[in-house]
Amino acid sequence: MANDQSMTKNQKLIDWVNEWAKICQPDSVYWVDGSEAEDKKLFDQMVASGMAVKLDEKKRPNSYYFQSDPSDVARVEDRTYICTPKKEDAGPTNNWADPAEMKTLMLGKYKGCMKGRTMYVIPYSMGPLGSTIAHIGIELTDSPYVVVNMRTMTRMGKAVLDVLGNGEFVPCVHTVGAPLAPGQKDKAWPCAPIEEKYITHFPVTKEIWSYGSGYGGNALLGKKCFALRIASYMAKQDGWLAEHMLILGLTNPEGKTKYIAAAFPSACGKTNLAMLIPTIPGWTVKCVGDDIAWMKYGKDGQLYAINPEAGFFGVAPFTSMETNPNAMLSCKSDTIYTNVGLTPDKDIWWDGIGVDCPEGTITWKGEKYTKGSDVQVAHPNARFTARANNCPAIDPAWEDPAGVPISAILFGGRRPSTVPLVYEARDWNHGTFMGSVVGSEVTAAAIGLKAGVRRDPFAMLPFCGYNMADYFGHWIKVGAAAPDKNKLPKIFNVNWFRKDNTGRWLWPGFGENSRVLAWVFDRCDGKAKGIETPIGLIPEAKDINVQGLKVTAEDLKELLNVDKNLWKDEVVLIKEHYARFGDRLPKELAAELEKLEKNLA
Ligand code: OXD
Ligand code: MN
């Protein structure tokens, strides 16, 4: 079996790779060097085998198209496990399994799982190479699709091994779970049936074991598995924060820049906000990251953030030159498209892209689209994997190993009523309370839940690697440990999704959200006023610039309104949400809730 280990002298790493090669029994082991030549070779192989289609070189330079198996289209939360020795350490919001039992079960599955395939060894860094905030992982995988995606989403290859030296790494094992018998023809997208997929985390020993899926967060283990689930646990141990947050740089007309991190549940427009083009004159937004932020105090006592990723794994449908030109330009070249439509001239198409679907487009399931047919052309979770460096709005400091100083943290979700357009926390603990009750309205039809508010604390519900109540407590601790309380980021809650009682959107959203960001900026700059309300500080109406918008003075009043009765109902819902955490809920948050209730009385 070919297994050239000459790229490293790290014996622990070599032994670990050899141990897994024995278990998985691949035909060969290949150490990924991260070079362009290697990348091209892998794509050529995938095109030759029918797994990938090369897109038109003029329209989509250096870009490739993939269709997944219909059963393998998204993260699988009910197949995702946090394996801590004690169940209560995983908490009420995670699937738990005993680590030893899970390992026995999965080792049975891993035995011989890579037969007929190559095992790739991917050294990768989450964060700029050598940054003191960055961490290194090694992913073993039998999927060449994973290798090429990891090349865009992380810094990977030989350079990472050079930085690693004999140091520690997070070991990550991934297989599509589809061994090949001698002579057996491979599928275009091999994977295991849904009930055999396992996305498993062992936070205490910092290990990730993933079986049976080739898609996104299930398979690109640097992203959700490492940079959020394992990293959130590491962050708790070491006093930092690993968060499901975008990072943007906002510059005012005087040329002053402040950095903002923002957490919204999946599908609430994080990528759009991260790349927003302000509509108010003189302001600019630059993107540092669209999904994950790792934050640590710097020597100056300020909280600094890095984007641990190197690319965007963006949802394609409804991305257009109208809604997010910077995302469209980011995926113009050097991009991997998965589960979008493939047009007859070898371009891509999805709903909301801004043009009609060309006749003869191949759907994500391989059917042919004809005008008037009601086939689904792109899957709603179709993705583009694009390089951050190709984003026209990328921030000049996005790869600064020291990170960028964070002035403000935003939380938010889809809340048609109750929650105002923007309000500010009185202090860190109040901000932690705001993060702990983040929620989005759901309709019963959408995800088979009771209609109401689905709580997604800190937008971390599927991504917190330990007991969520302890995670709340960690946030409280991080605030208390601030070297200088005056330098702590200010915390805000925003809501772009308010409706009036006829169901009309009150706020236009997208680039117009810059009008709210400007108030946030001015608050951090000590300029704008905040008006006390029972829930926190809101802007004076005159400080939200609505010039040129259809938003009337009445609309703005409604957008900033804090209706005590609706908030009393909200308190009932928050109590229900908090009850899940029992007596593990930090007393500081119980006190915040009590304060809110008193303020509303
Ligand atoms: C993502 C998600 O894919 O949050 O980023 O689901
Ligand atoms: Mn996300």
Coordinates of C-alpha atoms and ligand atoms in Angstrom, one line a residue:
M1 CA 0.0 0.0 0.0
A2 CA 1.4 3.4 -1.0
N3 CA 1.8 5.6 2.0
D4 CA 4.4 8.3 1.6
Q5 CA 4.9 9.8 5.1
S6 CA 7.9 11.9 4.2
M7 CA 6.0 15.2 4.7
T8 CA 6.2 15.0 8.5
K9 CA 8.4 13.7 11.3
N10 CA 5.5 13.9 13.8
Q11 CA 5.5 10.3 15.0
K12 CA 2.2 10.6 16.8
L13 CA 0.6 11.7 13.6
I14 CA 2.3 9.0 11.6
D15 CA 1.2 6.3 14.1
W16 CA -2.3 7.6 14.1
V17 CA -2.6 7.6 10.3
N18 CA -1.2 4.0 10.2
E19 CA -3.6 2.8 12.9
W20 CA -6.6 4.2 10.9
A21 CA -5.3 2.8 7.7
K22 CA -5.2 -0.6 9.3
I23 CA -8.8 -0.2 10.4
C24 CA -10.3 1.3 7.2
Q25 CA -8.2 -0.8 4.8
P26 CA -7.9 1.7 1.9
D27 CA -6.1 0.7 -1.3
S28 CA -3.6 3.5 -0.6
V29 CA -2.9 6.4 1.7
Y30 CA -2.2 9.8 0.2
W31 CA -0.8 12.8 2.1
V32 CA -2.3 16.0 0.7
D33 CA 0.3 18.7 0.0
G34 CA -2.2 21.4 -0.9
S35 CA -0.6 22.3 -4.2
E36 CA -2.4 23.6 -7.3
A37 CA -1.1 20.7 -9.3
E38 CA -2.6 18.3 -6.8
D39 CA -5.9 20.1 -6.8
K40 CA -6.1 20.0 -10.6
K41 CA -5.3 16.3 -10.7
L42 CA -8.1 15.5 -8.2
F43 CA -10.6 17.5 -10.2
D44 CA -9.5 15.8 -13.5
Q45 CA -9.9 12.4 -11.8
M46 CA -13.4 13.3 -10.6
V47 CA -14.4 14.6 -14.0
A48 CA -13.1 11.4 -15.6
S49 CA -15.0 9.2 -13.2
G50 CA -18.2 11.1 -13.7
M51 CA -18.4 12.6 -10.2
A52 CA -17.8 16.2 -11.3
V53 CA -18.6 18.3 -14.4
K54 CA -16.2 21.0 -15.4
L55 CA -18.1 24.2 -16.0
D56 CA -17.6 26.5 -19.0
E57 CA -14.1 28.0 -18.6
K58 CA -15.2 31.4 -20.0
K59 CA -18.4 31.7 -17.9
R60 CA -17.1 30.0 -14.7
P61 CA -13.3 29.8 -14.8
N62 CA -11.8 26.9 -12.8
S63 CA -15.2 25.8 -11.4
Y64 CA -16.9 22.4 -11.0
Y65 CA -20.4 21.0 -10.6
F66 CA -21.4 18.2 -8.3
Q67 CA -24.7 16.4 -7.6
S68 CA -25.1 14.7 -4.3
D69 CA -27.1 11.6 -3.6
P70 CA -30.7 12.7 -2.9
S71 CA -30.4 11.3 0.7
D72 CA -27.3 13.4 1.4
V73 CA -28.2 17.1 1.1
A74 CA -27.7 18.8 4.4
R75 CA -26.4 18.5 8.0
V76 CA -28.1 15.7 9.8
E77 CA -28.8 17.0 13.3
D78 CA -30.5 13.9 14.6
R79 CA -27.5 11.8 13.5
T80 CA -25.1 14.2 15.3
Y81 CA -23.8 13.2 18.7
I82 CA -21.9 14.8 21.5
C83 CA -20.2 12.0 23.5
T84 CA -19.2 13.2 26.9
P85 CA -18.6 10.7 29.7
K86 CA -21.6 12.0 31.6
K87 CA -24.9 12.6 29.7
E88 CA -25.6 15.9 31.6
D89 CA -22.4 17.3 30.3
A90 CA -23.8 17.2 26.8
G91 CA -26.9 18.9 28.1
P92 CA -30.6 18.9 27.0
T93 CA -30.0 20.3 23.6
N94 CA -27.6 17.7 22.2
N95 CA -27.9 14.0 21.3
W96 CA -25.7 12.2 23.7
A97 CA -24.1 8.8 23.5
D98 CA -21.6 7.1 25.8
P99 CA -18.1 7.6 24.3
A100 CA -16.9 4.0 24.7
E101 CA -20.2 2.5 23.4
M102 CA -20.2 4.9 20.4
K103 CA -16.6 4.1 19.6
T104 CA -17.3 0.3 19.7
L105 CA -20.3 0.8 17.4
M106 CA -18.4 3.0 15.0
L107 CA -15.2 1.0 14.9
G108 CA -17.4 -1.9 13.7
K109 CA -18.5 0.3 10.8
Y110 CA -15.1 1.8 10.1
K111 CA -13.6 -1.7 9.7
G112 CA -12.8 -2.1 6.0
C113 CA -14.9 1.0 5.1
M114 CA -12.4 2.4 2.7
K115 CA -11.8 -0.8 0.7
G116 CA -11.3 0.1 -3.0
R117 CA -10.6 3.8 -2.2
T118 CA -7.8 6.1 -1.3
M119 CA -7.4 7.4 2.2
Y120 CA -6.4 11.1 2.0
V121 CA -4.6 12.7 4.9
I122 CA -5.5 16.4 5.0
P123 CA -3.5 18.6 7.4
Y124 CA -5.4 21.9 7.9
S125 CA -5.3 25.0 10.0
M126 CA -8.4 26.7 11.3
G127 CA -7.2 30.3 11.2
P128 CA -4.3 32.0 9.5
L129 CA -1.2 29.8 9.6
G130 CA 0.8 30.4 12.8
S131 CA -1.9 32.7 14.4
T132 CA -1.9 32.3 18.2
I133 CA -5.7 32.0 17.9
A134 CA -5.5 29.3 15.1
H135 CA -5.6 25.5 15.7
I136 CA -4.6 22.6 13.5
G137 CA -6.6 19.5 12.6
I138 CA -5.9 16.5 10.5
E139 CA -8.8 15.0 8.6
L140 CA -8.6 11.5 7.1
T141 CA -11.2 11.0 4.4
D142 CA -11.9 8.7 1.4
S143 CA -13.7 11.5 -0.5
P144 CA -11.7 13.5 -3.1
Y145 CA -14.7 16.0 -3.0
V146 CA -13.9 16.7 0.6
V147 CA -10.2 17.3 -0.2
V148 CA -11.0 19.9 -2.8
N149 CA -13.6 21.6 -0.6
M150 CA -11.2 21.7 2.3
R151 CA -8.6 23.4 0.1
T152 CA -11.0 26.3 -0.3
M153 CA -12.5 26.3 3.2
T154 CA -9.2 26.0 5.2
R155 CA -5.5 26.6 4.9
M156 CA -4.3 23.1 4.1
G157 CA -1.4 20.9 3.0
K158 CA 2.3 20.7 3.6
A159 CA 2.6 24.2 5.0
V160 CA 0.4 23.2 7.9
L161 CA 2.6 20.2 8.7
D162 CA 5.5 22.5 8.8
V163 CA 3.8 24.7 11.4
L164 CA 2.6 21.7 13.3
G165 CA 6.0 20.2 13.7
N166 CA 5.7 17.7 16.6
G167 CA 2.8 19.6 18.1
E168 CA -0.8 18.6 18.9
F169 CA -3.6 18.3 16.4
V170 CA -7.3 17.6 16.5
P171 CA -7.7 14.1 14.9
C172 CA -10.7 13.9 12.5
V173 CA -11.8 10.7 10.8
H174 CA -14.3 10.8 7.9
T175 CA -15.6 8.2 5.4
V176 CA -18.4 8.2 3.0
G177 CA -19.1 4.7 4.3
A178 CA -19.3 2.9 1.0
P179 CA -16.5 0.4 0.5
L180 CA -16.0 -1.0 -3.0
A181 CA -15.8 -4.7 -3.8
P182 CA -13.1 -5.6 -6.3
G183 CA -14.3 -4.5 -9.8
Q184 CA -17.4 -2.7 -8.4
K185 CA -18.2 0.5 -10.2
D186 CA -18.4 3.5 -7.9
K187 CA -21.4 5.9 -7.6
A188 CA -21.1 9.5 -8.6
W189 CA -21.8 10.4 -4.9
P190 CA -21.1 7.4 -2.6
C191 CA -22.6 7.6 0.9
A192 CA -24.3 5.4 3.5
P193 CA -28.1 5.4 4.1
I194 CA -29.4 8.1 6.5
E195 CA -29.9 5.7 9.4
E196 CA -26.2 4.6 9.1
K197 CA -24.8 8.2 9.2
Y198 CA -23.0 9.3 12.4
I199 CA -21.5 12.7 13.0
T200 CA -19.8 12.2 16.3
H201 CA -17.8 14.4 18.6
F202 CA -15.7 13.4 21.7
P203 CA -15.0 16.9 23.2
V204 CA -13.0 15.7 26.2
T205 CA -10.5 13.9 24.0
K206 CA -11.0 16.4 21.1
E207 CA -11.8 13.8 18.5
I208 CA -14.2 13.9 15.6
W209 CA -15.5 10.7 13.9
S210 CA -17.8 11.1 10.9
Y211 CA -19.4 8.2 9.0
G212 CA -21.6 7.9 6.0
S213 CA -22.2 11.4 4.6
G214 CA -20.2 13.4 2.0
Y215 CA -22.0 16.7 2.4
G216 CA -21.0 20.0 3.9
G217 CA -20.9 20.2 7.7
N218 CA -21.1 16.4 8.0
A219 CA -17.9 15.9 6.0
L220 CA -15.8 19.1 5.9
L221 CA -14.9 18.5 9.5
G222 CA -13.0 21.8 10.0
K223 CA -16.2 23.8 9.9
K224 CA -19.1 22.9 12.3
C225 CA -17.5 19.9 13.9
F226 CA -14.1 21.4 14.8
A227 CA -14.5 25.2 14.6
L228 CA -17.8 25.2 16.6
R229 CA -18.5 21.9 18.5
I230 CA -15.0 20.9 19.5
A231 CA -13.7 24.5 19.6
S232 CA -16.5 25.7 21.9
Y233 CA -15.4 23.0 24.4
M234 CA -11.7 24.0 24.0
A235 CA -12.7 27.7 24.4
K236 CA -14.6 26.9 27.6
Q237 CA -11.5 25.2 29.0
D238 CA -9.1 28.0 28.0
G239 CA -11.2 31.2 28.4
W240 CA -12.0 32.2 24.9
L241 CA -15.0 32.1 22.6
A242 CA -15.8 30.0 19.5
E243 CA -19.0 31.4 18.0
H244 CA -21.4 30.9 15.1
M245 CA -20.8 34.6 14.0
L246 CA -20.0 36.6 11.0
I247 CA -17.4 39.3 11.3
L248 CA -17.6 42.6 9.4
G249 CA -15.6 45.8 9.3
L250 CA -17.8 49.0 9.2
T251 CA -16.2 52.3 8.1
N252 CA -18.0 55.6 8.7
P253 CA -17.8 58.7 6.4
E254 CA -14.8 60.0 8.5
G255 CA -12.9 56.8 7.6
K256 CA -13.0 55.3 11.1
T257 CA -13.4 51.5 11.1
K258 CA -15.1 49.3 13.8
Y259 CA -15.5 45.5 13.7
I260 CA -18.8 43.8 14.5
A261 CA -19.5 40.1 15.1
A262 CA -23.1 38.9 14.6
A263 CA -24.9 35.6 15.4
F264 CA -28.1 34.7 13.6
P265 CA -29.6 31.2 13.3
S266 CA -29.0 29.4 10.0
A267 CA -30.9 30.9 7.1
C268 CA -31.4 34.4 8.6
G269 CA -29.0 36.2 6.2
K270 CA -25.6 36.0 7.8
T271 CA -23.7 35.9 4.5
N272 CA -25.8 38.8 3.2
L273 CA -25.0 40.9 6.2
A274 CA -21.3 40.0 6.2
M275 CA -21.1 41.3 2.6
L276 CA -23.6 44.1 2.7
I277 CA -23.3 47.1 0.5
P278 CA -24.5 50.1 2.6
T279 CA -27.1 52.3 1.0
I280 CA -26.2 55.3 3.2
P281 CA -23.6 57.6 1.6
G282 CA -20.1 57.4 2.8
W283 CA -20.3 54.1 4.8
T284 CA -18.6 50.9 3.7
V285 CA -18.7 47.3 4.9
K286 CA -15.9 44.8 4.5
C287 CA -16.2 41.1 5.2
V288 CA -13.8 39.2 7.5
G289 CA -16.0 36.1 7.7
D290 CA -19.5 34.9 7.1
D291 CA -20.1 32.0 9.6
I292 CA -17.6 31.5 12.4
A293 CA -15.6 33.7 14.8
W294 CA -13.0 32.7 17.3
M295 CA -12.4 35.5 19.9
K296 CA -9.7 36.0 22.5
Y297 CA -8.6 39.0 24.6
G298 CA -5.5 40.8 23.1
K299 CA -2.7 42.2 25.2
D300 CA -4.5 45.6 25.1
G301 CA -7.5 44.1 26.9
Q302 CA -9.8 44.2 23.8
L303 CA -11.6 41.2 22.4
Y304 CA -10.0 40.2 19.0
A305 CA -11.7 37.9 16.5
I306 CA -10.4 35.7 13.6
N307 CA -12.4 34.0 11.0
P308 CA -11.0 30.4 11.2
E309 CA -12.2 29.6 7.7
A310 CA -10.6 30.5 4.3
G311 CA -13.8 30.3 2.2
F312 CA -17.5 30.6 2.1
F313 CA -19.8 27.5 2.0
G314 CA -22.8 29.6 1.0
V315 CA -26.4 28.7 0.3
A316 CA -26.9 29.4 -3.4
P317 CA -30.7 29.8 -3.9
F318 CA -31.9 33.4 -3.8
T319 CA -28.4 34.7 -3.9
S320 CA -28.3 37.2 -6.8
M321 CA -26.6 40.4 -8.0
E322 CA -29.6 42.1 -6.4
T323 CA -29.5 40.4 -3.0
N324 CA -25.8 39.9 -2.6
P325 CA -23.5 41.0 -5.4
N326 CA -20.4 40.3 -3.4
A327 CA -21.3 36.7 -2.9
M328 CA -22.1 36.4 -6.6
L329 CA -18.7 37.8 -7.5
S330 CA -17.0 35.6 -4.9
C331 CA -18.4 32.5 -6.7
K332 CA -17.6 33.7 -10.2
S333 CA -14.5 31.6 -10.5
D334 CA -12.6 28.9 -8.6
T335 CA -15.8 27.6 -7.2
I336 CA -17.4 24.2 -6.4
Y337 CA -21.2 24.1 -6.9
T338 CA -23.2 21.3 -5.3
N339 CA -26.9 20.5 -6.0
V340 CA -27.6 23.6 -8.2
G341 CA -28.9 23.3 -11.7
L342 CA -26.5 22.7 -14.6
T343 CA -27.5 24.6 -17.8
P344 CA -27.0 23.2 -21.3
D345 CA -24.1 25.7 -21.8
K346 CA -22.3 24.4 -18.7
D347 CA -23.2 27.3 -16.4
I348 CA -25.2 27.1 -13.2
W349 CA -28.7 28.1 -12.2
W350 CA -30.8 28.4 -9.0
D351 CA -34.1 30.0 -7.9
G352 CA -33.8 33.7 -7.4
I353 CA -30.5 34.0 -9.4
G354 CA -32.1 36.8 -11.4
V355 CA -32.7 35.1 -14.8
D356 CA -35.2 32.5 -16.1
C357 CA -34.1 28.9 -16.0
P358 CA -32.8 27.9 -19.4
E359 CA -34.7 25.1 -21.2
G360 CA -32.8 21.8 -20.8
T361 CA -31.1 22.6 -17.5
I362 CA -30.3 19.5 -15.6
T363 CA -31.7 19.5 -12.1
W364 CA -29.9 18.5 -8.9
K365 CA -31.5 15.1 -9.2
G366 CA -30.4 14.7 -12.9
E367 CA -33.8 15.4 -14.5
K368 CA -34.2 17.7 -17.4
Y369 CA -36.0 21.0 -16.9
T370 CA -38.5 22.1 -19.5
K371 CA -40.4 25.4 -19.4
G372 CA -43.6 25.0 -17.3
S373 CA -42.5 21.7 -15.6
D374 CA -42.5 21.9 -11.8
V375 CA -39.3 20.0 -11.2
Q376 CA -37.1 21.4 -8.4
V377 CA -34.0 22.6 -10.3
A378 CA -31.7 23.5 -7.4
H379 CA -32.0 21.9 -3.9
P380 CA -33.0 24.6 -1.4
N381 CA -29.7 23.8 0.5
A382 CA -27.6 23.9 -2.7
R383 CA -24.2 25.4 -2.0
F384 CA -21.3 27.2 -3.5
T385 CA -17.8 26.7 -2.1
A386 CA -15.9 29.9 -2.9
R387 CA -12.6 31.4 -1.8
A388 CA -12.7 34.3 0.6
N389 CA -9.9 35.9 -1.3
N390 CA -12.2 36.2 -4.4
C391 CA -14.7 38.3 -2.5
P392 CA -14.5 41.9 -3.7
A393 CA -15.5 43.1 -0.2
I394 CA -12.9 41.1 1.7
D395 CA -11.4 43.1 4.6
P396 CA -7.7 44.0 4.3
A397 CA -7.2 42.6 7.8
W398 CA -9.1 39.3 7.3
E399 CA -6.0 37.2 7.5
D400 CA -4.3 39.2 10.3
P401 CA -3.0 36.5 12.7
A402 CA -3.8 38.9 15.6
G403 CA -7.5 39.1 14.5
V404 CA -9.6 42.3 14.4
P405 CA -10.8 44.2 17.5
I406 CA -14.5 43.7 18.1
S407 CA -16.5 46.7 19.1
A408 CA -20.0 45.3 18.9
I409 CA -21.7 41.9 19.0
L410 CA -25.2 41.5 17.4
F411 CA -27.8 38.8 18.0
G412 CA -30.9 38.4 16.0
G413 CA -33.5 36.1 14.5
R414 CA -36.7 36.2 12.5
R415 CA -39.3 37.8 14.8
P416 CA -42.3 39.2 13.0
S417 CA -43.6 40.8 16.2
T418 CA -42.5 41.8 19.7
V419 CA -38.7 42.3 19.1
P420 CA -37.8 45.9 18.0
L421 CA -35.5 46.7 15.0
V422 CA -32.6 47.2 17.3
Y423 CA -32.0 47.4 21.1
E424 CA -28.8 47.5 23.1
A425 CA -27.9 45.6 26.2
R426 CA -27.2 47.6 29.4
D427 CA -24.0 45.5 30.1
W428 CA -22.3 42.2 29.3
N429 CA -24.6 40.0 31.4
H430 CA -27.7 41.5 30.0
G431 CA -26.2 40.9 26.5
T432 CA -25.5 37.3 27.5
F433 CA -29.2 37.1 28.4
M434 CA -30.1 38.4 25.0
G435 CA -27.9 35.8 23.3
S436 CA -29.4 33.0 25.4
V437 CA -33.0 33.7 24.2
V438 CA -32.3 34.2 20.5
G439 CA -35.1 32.7 18.5
S440 CA -36.8 32.6 15.2
E441 CA -40.5 32.3 14.4
V442 CA -41.4 29.0 12.7
T443 CA -44.6 28.0 11.1
A444 CA -45.9 24.5 11.8
A445 CA -45.6 23.6 8.2
A446 CA -41.9 24.6 7.9
I447 CA -40.2 22.1 10.1
G448 CA -42.9 20.1 11.6
L449 CA -42.7 21.9 14.9
K450 CA -45.4 23.6 16.9
A451 CA -45.8 27.1 15.4
G452 CA -44.1 29.7 17.6
V453 CA -40.6 30.7 18.4
R454 CA -37.8 28.2 18.0
R455 CA -35.1 29.2 20.5
D456 CA -31.6 29.0 19.1
P457 CA -29.4 30.4 21.8
F458 CA -26.5 32.3 20.4
A459 CA -27.4 30.6 17.1
M460 CA -25.4 27.7 18.6
L461 CA -28.3 25.2 19.1
P462 CA -26.8 22.6 16.7
F463 CA -23.2 23.6 17.3
C464 CA -22.5 23.8 21.0
G465 CA -20.2 21.0 22.0
Y466 CA -21.3 20.8 25.7
N467 CA -24.2 21.6 28.0
M468 CA -25.8 24.8 26.7
A469 CA -26.4 26.1 30.3
D470 CA -22.6 25.8 31.0
Y471 CA -22.0 27.6 27.7
F472 CA -24.2 30.5 29.0
G473 CA -22.1 30.4 32.2
H474 CA -18.9 30.5 30.2
W475 CA -20.1 33.7 28.5
I476 CA -20.8 35.3 31.9
K477 CA -17.2 34.2 33.0
V478 CA -15.6 35.7 29.8
G479 CA -17.3 39.0 30.6
A480 CA -16.2 38.9 34.2
A481 CA -12.6 38.1 33.1
A482 CA -12.3 41.1 30.9
P483 CA -9.0 42.9 31.6
D484 CA -10.8 46.2 31.1
K485 CA -14.6 46.3 31.3
N486 CA -14.8 49.5 29.3
K487 CA -13.2 47.7 26.4
L488 CA -15.8 45.0 26.2
P489 CA -17.9 44.9 23.0
K490 CA -21.3 46.5 23.3
I491 CA -24.1 43.9 22.7
F492 CA -27.2 44.5 20.6
N493 CA -30.2 42.6 19.3
V494 CA -31.4 43.3 15.8
N495 CA -34.6 42.2 14.0
W496 CA -34.9 42.8 10.3
F497 CA -38.1 40.8 10.1
R498 CA -40.8 42.9 11.9
K499 CA -44.2 43.0 10.3
D500 CA -47.2 45.2 11.0
N501 CA -50.6 43.7 12.0
T502 CA -51.6 43.3 8.3
G503 CA -48.5 41.1 7.7
R504 CA -46.5 43.8 5.8
W505 CA -42.7 43.9 6.3
L506 CA -41.9 47.1 8.1
W507 CA -38.2 47.1 7.3
P508 CA -36.7 46.7 3.8
G509 CA -33.6 44.7 5.0
F510 CA -30.5 43.9 2.9
G511 CA -28.3 47.0 2.2
E512 CA -30.7 49.2 4.2
N513 CA -29.6 47.3 7.3
S514 CA -26.6 49.7 7.2
R515 CA -28.8 52.3 8.7
V516 CA -29.0 50.2 11.8
L517 CA -25.3 49.4 11.7
A518 CA -24.6 53.1 11.6
W519 CA -26.5 53.6 14.9
V520 CA -24.6 50.7 16.4
F521 CA -21.3 52.3 15.3
D522 CA -22.3 55.6 16.7
R523 CA -23.2 54.0 20.1
C524 CA -19.8 52.4 20.2
D525 CA -18.3 55.7 19.3
G526 CA -20.1 57.5 22.2
K527 CA -22.1 59.6 19.8
A528 CA -25.7 58.5 19.5
K529 CA -28.1 58.4 22.5
G530 CA -29.7 55.2 23.8
I531 CA -33.2 55.5 25.4
E532 CA -34.0 53.3 28.4
T533 CA -36.9 50.8 28.0
P534 CA -37.8 47.8 30.0
I535 CA -35.8 45.5 27.6
G536 CA -32.7 47.7 27.0
L537 CA -31.7 50.8 25.1
I538 CA -33.4 51.8 21.9
P539 CA -32.4 54.5 19.4
E540 CA -34.1 57.9 19.2
A541 CA -36.2 57.8 16.0
K542 CA -34.1 60.7 14.6
D543 CA -31.0 58.6 14.9
I544 CA -32.1 56.0 12.4
N545 CA -31.7 57.5 9.0
V546 CA -34.7 56.6 6.8
Q547 CA -34.1 59.1 4.1
G548 CA -35.1 57.8 0.7
L549 CA -36.9 54.8 2.2
K550 CA -40.7 54.0 2.1
V551 CA -40.5 53.6 5.9
T552 CA -42.8 56.3 7.3
A553 CA -42.5 58.0 10.7
E554 CA -45.3 55.7 11.9
D555 CA -43.5 52.6 10.6
L556 CA -40.3 53.6 12.4
K557 CA -42.3 54.2 15.6
E558 CA -43.7 50.7 15.3
L559 CA -40.3 49.2 14.5
L560 CA -38.9 50.7 17.7
N561 CA -41.9 50.1 19.9
V562 CA -41.6 48.0 23.0
D563 CA -45.1 46.6 23.7
K564 CA -45.2 45.7 27.4
N565 CA -48.0 43.2 26.9
L566 CA -46.3 41.3 24.1
W567 CA -43.1 41.3 26.2
K568 CA -45.0 39.8 29.1
D569 CA -46.0 37.0 26.8
E570 CA -42.4 36.7 25.7
V571 CA -41.3 36.3 29.4
V572 CA -43.6 33.3 29.6
L573 CA -41.9 31.8 26.6
I574 CA -38.4 32.6 27.9
K575 CA -39.3 30.8 31.2
E576 CA -40.4 27.7 29.2
H577 CA -37.1 27.8 27.3
Y578 CA -35.0 28.3 30.5
A579 CA -36.9 25.4 32.3
R580 CA -35.0 23.0 30.0
F581 CA -31.8 23.8 31.8
G582 CA -33.0 23.3 35.3
D583 CA -30.7 24.4 38.1
R584 CA -27.7 24.5 35.7
L585 CA -28.9 27.8 34.4
P586 CA -26.5 30.5 35.6
K587 CA -27.9 32.6 38.4
E588 CA -26.9 35.7 36.5
L589 CA -29.4 34.8 33.8
A590 CA -32.2 34.0 36.2
A591 CA -31.5 37.5 37.7
E592 CA -31.7 39.1 34.2
L593 CA -35.0 37.5 33.6
E594 CA -36.3 38.7 37.0
K595 CA -35.1 42.2 36.2
L596 CA -37.0 42.1 32.8
E597 CA -40.1 40.9 34.5
K598 CA -39.9 43.7 37.1
N599 CA -39.3 46.3 34.4
L600 CA -42.4 45.2 32.6
A601 CA -44.7 45.2 35.8
Ligands
OXD1 C1 -24.3 26.7 7.8 C2 -25.4 26.5 8.8 O1 -24.3 25.9 6.8 O2 -25.4 27.3 9.7 O3 -23.5 27.6 7.9 O4 -26.2 25.6 8.7
MN2 MN -23.6 28.5 9.8

